[in-house]
Amino acid sequence: LEFPIVFLADLQKLFNIKDRTGDCLIDSQSAIGLRIVEPNSRARLSSIAHQVIAENKHETMLSEEMRILYVAITRARERLILVGSKKISACEKIVQPASFVGLTPLPDFLLRTARSHLDWLLMALADTGQICELFNIEAGRSEDDEKLFTAVLNDQTVLNEKVQQLYEKQSV
């Protein structure tokens, strides 16, 4: 099932991690992991079972989110348009470490730090010439990717102006 043009929007939306943050976690084998309240300080401490179940739920969630992203991206036949919004400083924190990995697959420890699909995409494209140029990174800088994609950074002022132009066009 393919489409000529596919838009993937809201890529900055955070993954849902509520499944692993509760005080009582249950896994598929009916194991229960509890947070324990320390009586003197009233601090909540995760039991070993809670930590294991939370980690397993996190792994499952990341696998499912990666599958969803893969399926969405592979539906485009001619053009794929990816739209996401994030502060430049936050993007730089993602792109900097990923840009030094090179052409090898991204390591698991790096992929696990992602909080959204946009984070993964920034990591995957971090060593391309366009991304390195946008974020002033010396690594990567391959000229082979020039026609692969177009990356655009807009600050809030530019976005507000574009929205205003759209409103003006609609009122005419």
mmCIF file of C-alpha atoms in Angstrom:
data_model
loop_
_atom_site.group_PDB
_atom_site.id
_atom_site.type_symbol
_atom_site.label_atom_id
_atom_site.label_comp_id
_atom_site.label_asym_id
_atom_site.label_seq_id
_atom_site.Cartn_x
_atom_site.Cartn_y
_atom_site.Cartn_z
ATOM 1 C CA LEU A 1 0.000 0.000 0.000
ATOM 2 C CA GLU A 2 1.789 3.104 -1.295
ATOM 3 C CA PHE A 3 0.825 6.700 -1.957
ATOM 4 C CA PRO A 4 2.435 9.236 -4.296
ATOM 5 C CA ILE A 5 2.968 11.765 -1.493
ATOM 6 C CA VAL A 6 3.033 11.079 2.235
ATOM 7 C CA PHE A 7 3.028 13.750 4.954
ATOM 8 C CA LEU A 8 4.213 12.793 8.421
ATOM 9 C CA ALA A 9 3.415 15.637 10.775
ATOM 10 C CA ASP A 10 3.813 16.303 14.486
ATOM 11 C CA LEU A 11 6.987 14.216 14.608
ATOM 12 C CA GLN A 12 8.079 15.982 17.793
ATOM 13 C CA LYS A 13 5.206 14.425 19.762
ATOM 14 C CA LEU A 14 6.672 12.617 22.757
ATOM 15 C CA PHE A 15 6.385 8.857 23.065
ATOM 16 C CA ASN A 16 3.831 7.669 25.602
ATOM 17 C CA ILE A 17 5.770 6.403 28.620
ATOM 18 C CA LYS A 18 2.880 6.226 31.077
ATOM 19 C CA ASP A 19 2.913 2.408 30.901
ATOM 20 C CA ARG A 20 6.197 2.300 32.792
ATOM 21 C CA THR A 21 5.780 5.096 35.318
ATOM 22 C CA GLY A 22 3.052 3.794 37.604
ATOM 23 C CA ASP A 23 3.559 2.675 41.201
ATOM 24 C CA CYS A 24 2.293 -0.796 40.279
ATOM 25 C CA LEU A 25 3.387 -2.425 37.011
ATOM 26 C CA ILE A 26 2.173 -5.752 35.642
ATOM 27 C CA ASP A 27 3.798 -7.580 32.761
ATOM 28 C CA SER A 28 2.461 -10.160 30.306
ATOM 29 C CA GLN A 29 3.503 -13.066 32.575
ATOM 30 C CA SER A 30 1.402 -11.588 35.413
ATOM 31 C CA ALA A 31 4.452 -10.518 37.384
ATOM 32 C CA ILE A 32 3.900 -7.478 39.583
ATOM 33 C CA GLY A 33 6.438 -4.765 40.222
ATOM 34 C CA LEU A 34 5.780 -2.280 42.996
ATOM 35 C CA ARG A 35 7.283 0.973 44.144
ATOM 36 C CA ILE A 36 7.974 0.767 47.829
ATOM 37 C CA VAL A 37 7.468 3.710 50.174
ATOM 38 C CA GLU A 38 10.337 4.108 52.619
ATOM 39 C CA PRO A 39 8.581 4.882 55.934
ATOM 40 C CA ASN A 40 10.997 7.457 57.366
ATOM 41 C CA SER A 41 11.585 9.648 54.319
ATOM 42 C CA ARG A 42 8.391 8.677 52.495
ATOM 43 C CA ALA A 43 10.480 8.336 49.326
ATOM 44 C CA ARG A 44 9.178 6.007 46.657
ATOM 45 C CA LEU A 45 11.740 3.428 45.634
ATOM 46 C CA SER A 46 11.369 1.050 42.707
ATOM 47 C CA SER A 47 11.694 -2.605 43.553
ATOM 48 C CA ILE A 48 13.862 -4.792 41.303
ATOM 49 C CA ALA A 49 10.702 -6.290 39.775
ATOM 50 C CA HIS A 50 9.360 -2.785 39.079
ATOM 51 C CA GLN A 51 12.615 -1.785 37.369
ATOM 52 C CA VAL A 52 12.703 -4.933 35.209
ATOM 53 C CA ILE A 53 9.070 -4.606 34.143
ATOM 54 C CA ALA A 54 9.514 -0.876 33.419
ATOM 55 C CA GLU A 55 12.586 -1.626 31.277
ATOM 56 C CA ASN A 56 10.734 -4.353 29.370
ATOM 57 C CA LYS A 57 7.800 -2.017 28.755
ATOM 58 C CA HIS A 58 10.206 0.676 27.538
ATOM 59 C CA GLU A 59 11.832 -1.769 25.086
ATOM 60 C CA THR A 60 8.423 -2.853 23.789
ATOM 61 C CA MET A 61 7.286 0.745 23.373
ATOM 62 C CA LEU A 62 10.452 1.732 21.471
ATOM 63 C CA SER A 63 10.109 -1.286 19.181
ATOM 64 C CA GLU A 64 6.497 -0.423 18.415
ATOM 65 C CA GLU A 65 7.259 3.260 17.810
ATOM 66 C CA MET A 66 10.107 2.309 15.475
ATOM 67 C CA ARG A 67 7.804 -0.070 13.597
ATOM 68 C CA ILE A 68 5.165 2.664 13.245
ATOM 69 C CA LEU A 69 7.750 5.121 11.901
ATOM 70 C CA TYR A 70 9.117 2.542 9.445
ATOM 71 C CA VAL A 71 5.654 1.701 8.124
ATOM 72 C CA ALA A 72 4.749 5.380 7.720
ATOM 73 C CA ILE A 73 7.992 6.268 5.936
ATOM 74 C CA THR A 74 7.862 3.325 3.544
ATOM 75 C CA ARG A 75 4.395 4.270 2.246
ATOM 76 C CA ALA A 76 5.702 7.153 0.101
ATOM 77 C CA ARG A 77 6.213 6.295 -3.569
ATOM 78 C CA GLU A 78 7.429 9.665 -4.881
ATOM 79 C CA ARG A 79 7.775 12.171 -2.066
ATOM 80 C CA LEU A 80 7.923 12.009 1.712
ATOM 81 C CA ILE A 81 7.335 15.214 3.654
ATOM 82 C CA LEU A 82 8.398 15.130 7.304
ATOM 83 C CA VAL A 83 7.233 17.925 9.597
ATOM 84 C CA GLY A 84 8.355 18.474 13.159
ATOM 85 C CA SER A 85 9.106 21.317 15.511
ATOM 86 C CA LYS A 86 11.792 21.526 18.173
ATOM 87 C CA LYS A 87 14.034 24.234 19.589
ATOM 88 C CA ILE A 88 17.338 24.513 17.756
ATOM 89 C CA SER A 89 19.270 23.970 20.987
ATOM 90 C CA ALA A 90 17.387 20.697 21.585
ATOM 91 C CA CYS A 91 18.114 19.585 18.010
ATOM 92 C CA GLU A 92 21.792 20.337 18.461
ATOM 93 C CA LYS A 93 21.907 18.130 21.570
ATOM 94 C CA ILE A 94 20.542 15.261 19.469
ATOM 95 C CA VAL A 95 22.550 15.857 16.303
ATOM 96 C CA GLN A 96 25.974 16.466 17.889
ATOM 97 C CA PRO A 97 26.595 12.983 19.352
ATOM 98 C CA ALA A 98 24.887 11.173 16.464
ATOM 99 C CA SER A 99 26.959 12.987 13.830
ATOM 100 C CA PHE A 100 30.132 11.230 14.944
ATOM 101 C CA VAL A 101 28.732 7.715 14.543
ATOM 102 C CA GLY A 102 29.144 7.876 10.755
ATOM 103 C CA LEU A 103 27.647 5.381 8.346
ATOM 104 C CA THR A 104 27.481 2.544 10.843
ATOM 105 C CA PRO A 105 24.086 1.743 12.341
ATOM 106 C CA LEU A 106 23.219 3.990 15.263
ATOM 107 C CA PRO A 107 24.071 2.279 18.553
ATOM 108 C CA ASP A 108 21.240 1.129 20.794
ATOM 109 C CA PHE A 109 22.311 3.370 23.657
ATOM 110 C CA LEU A 110 21.823 6.400 21.389
ATOM 111 C CA LEU A 111 18.475 5.217 19.971
ATOM 112 C CA ARG A 112 17.186 4.643 23.512
ATOM 113 C CA THR A 113 17.671 8.331 24.340
ATOM 114 C CA ALA A 114 15.052 9.355 21.760
ATOM 115 C CA ARG A 115 11.831 10.805 23.101
ATOM 116 C CA SER A 116 10.080 11.215 19.723
ATOM 117 C CA HIS A 117 10.179 10.143 16.078
ATOM 118 C CA LEU A 118 11.836 13.468 15.252
ATOM 119 C CA ASP A 119 14.719 12.579 17.564
ATOM 120 C CA TRP A 120 15.323 9.352 15.621
ATOM 121 C CA LEU A 121 15.172 11.142 12.288
ATOM 122 C CA LEU A 122 17.640 13.781 13.449
ATOM 123 C CA MET A 123 19.982 11.041 14.660
ATOM 124 C CA ALA A 124 19.705 9.153 11.377
ATOM 125 C CA LEU A 125 20.427 12.260 9.292
ATOM 126 C CA ALA A 126 23.029 13.739 11.655
ATOM 127 C CA ASP A 127 26.038 12.935 9.462
ATOM 128 C CA THR A 128 24.536 14.257 6.229
ATOM 129 C CA GLY A 129 25.945 17.412 4.693
ATOM 130 C CA GLN A 130 22.745 19.443 5.049
ATOM 131 C CA ILE A 131 22.235 18.697 8.728
ATOM 132 C CA CYS A 132 25.920 19.264 9.508
ATOM 133 C CA GLU A 133 25.723 22.602 7.727
ATOM 134 C CA LEU A 134 22.517 23.647 9.512
ATOM 135 C CA PHE A 135 24.047 22.921 12.914
ATOM 136 C CA ASN A 136 27.670 23.894 12.116
ATOM 137 C CA ILE A 137 29.047 20.401 12.670
ATOM 138 C CA GLU A 138 32.344 19.373 11.069
ATOM 139 C CA ALA A 139 31.596 15.615 10.994
ATOM 140 C CA GLY A 140 29.862 14.014 8.036
ATOM 141 C CA ARG A 141 29.607 16.655 5.334
ATOM 142 C CA SER A 142 28.930 14.156 2.566
ATOM 143 C CA GLU A 143 28.006 15.797 -0.711
ATOM 144 C CA ASP A 144 26.270 12.612 -1.892
ATOM 145 C CA ASP A 145 23.111 13.459 0.044
ATOM 146 C CA GLU A 146 22.429 16.818 -1.652
ATOM 147 C CA LYS A 147 19.412 15.535 -3.576
ATOM 148 C CA LEU A 148 18.230 13.138 -0.894
ATOM 149 C CA PHE A 149 16.309 15.710 1.133
ATOM 150 C CA THR A 150 15.858 19.382 1.906
ATOM 151 C CA ALA A 151 16.091 20.580 5.492
ATOM 152 C CA VAL A 152 14.728 23.953 6.582
ATOM 153 C CA LEU A 153 15.028 25.688 9.942
ATOM 154 C CA ASN A 154 12.569 28.460 10.702
ATOM 155 C CA ASP A 155 12.508 30.524 13.854
ATOM 156 C CA GLN A 156 9.256 31.581 15.507
ATOM 157 C CA THR A 157 9.213 34.998 13.781
ATOM 158 C CA VAL A 158 9.347 33.424 10.313
ATOM 159 C CA LEU A 159 6.639 30.925 11.239
ATOM 160 C CA ASN A 160 4.384 33.701 12.555
ATOM 161 C CA GLU A 161 4.864 35.657 9.317
ATOM 162 C CA LYS A 162 3.944 32.598 7.228
ATOM 163 C CA VAL A 163 0.824 31.984 9.300
ATOM 164 C CA GLN A 164 -0.163 35.647 8.908
ATOM 165 C CA GLN A 165 0.290 35.381 5.120
ATOM 166 C CA LEU A 166 -1.968 32.325 5.054
ATOM 167 C CA TYR A 167 -4.663 34.172 7.014
ATOM 168 C CA GLU A 168 -4.435 37.115 4.626
ATOM 169 C CA LYS A 169 -4.813 34.815 1.597
ATOM 170 C CA GLN A 170 -7.877 33.160 3.129
ATOM 171 C CA SER A 171 -9.603 36.486 3.839
ATOM 172 C CA VAL A 172 -9.230 37.659 0.207
#
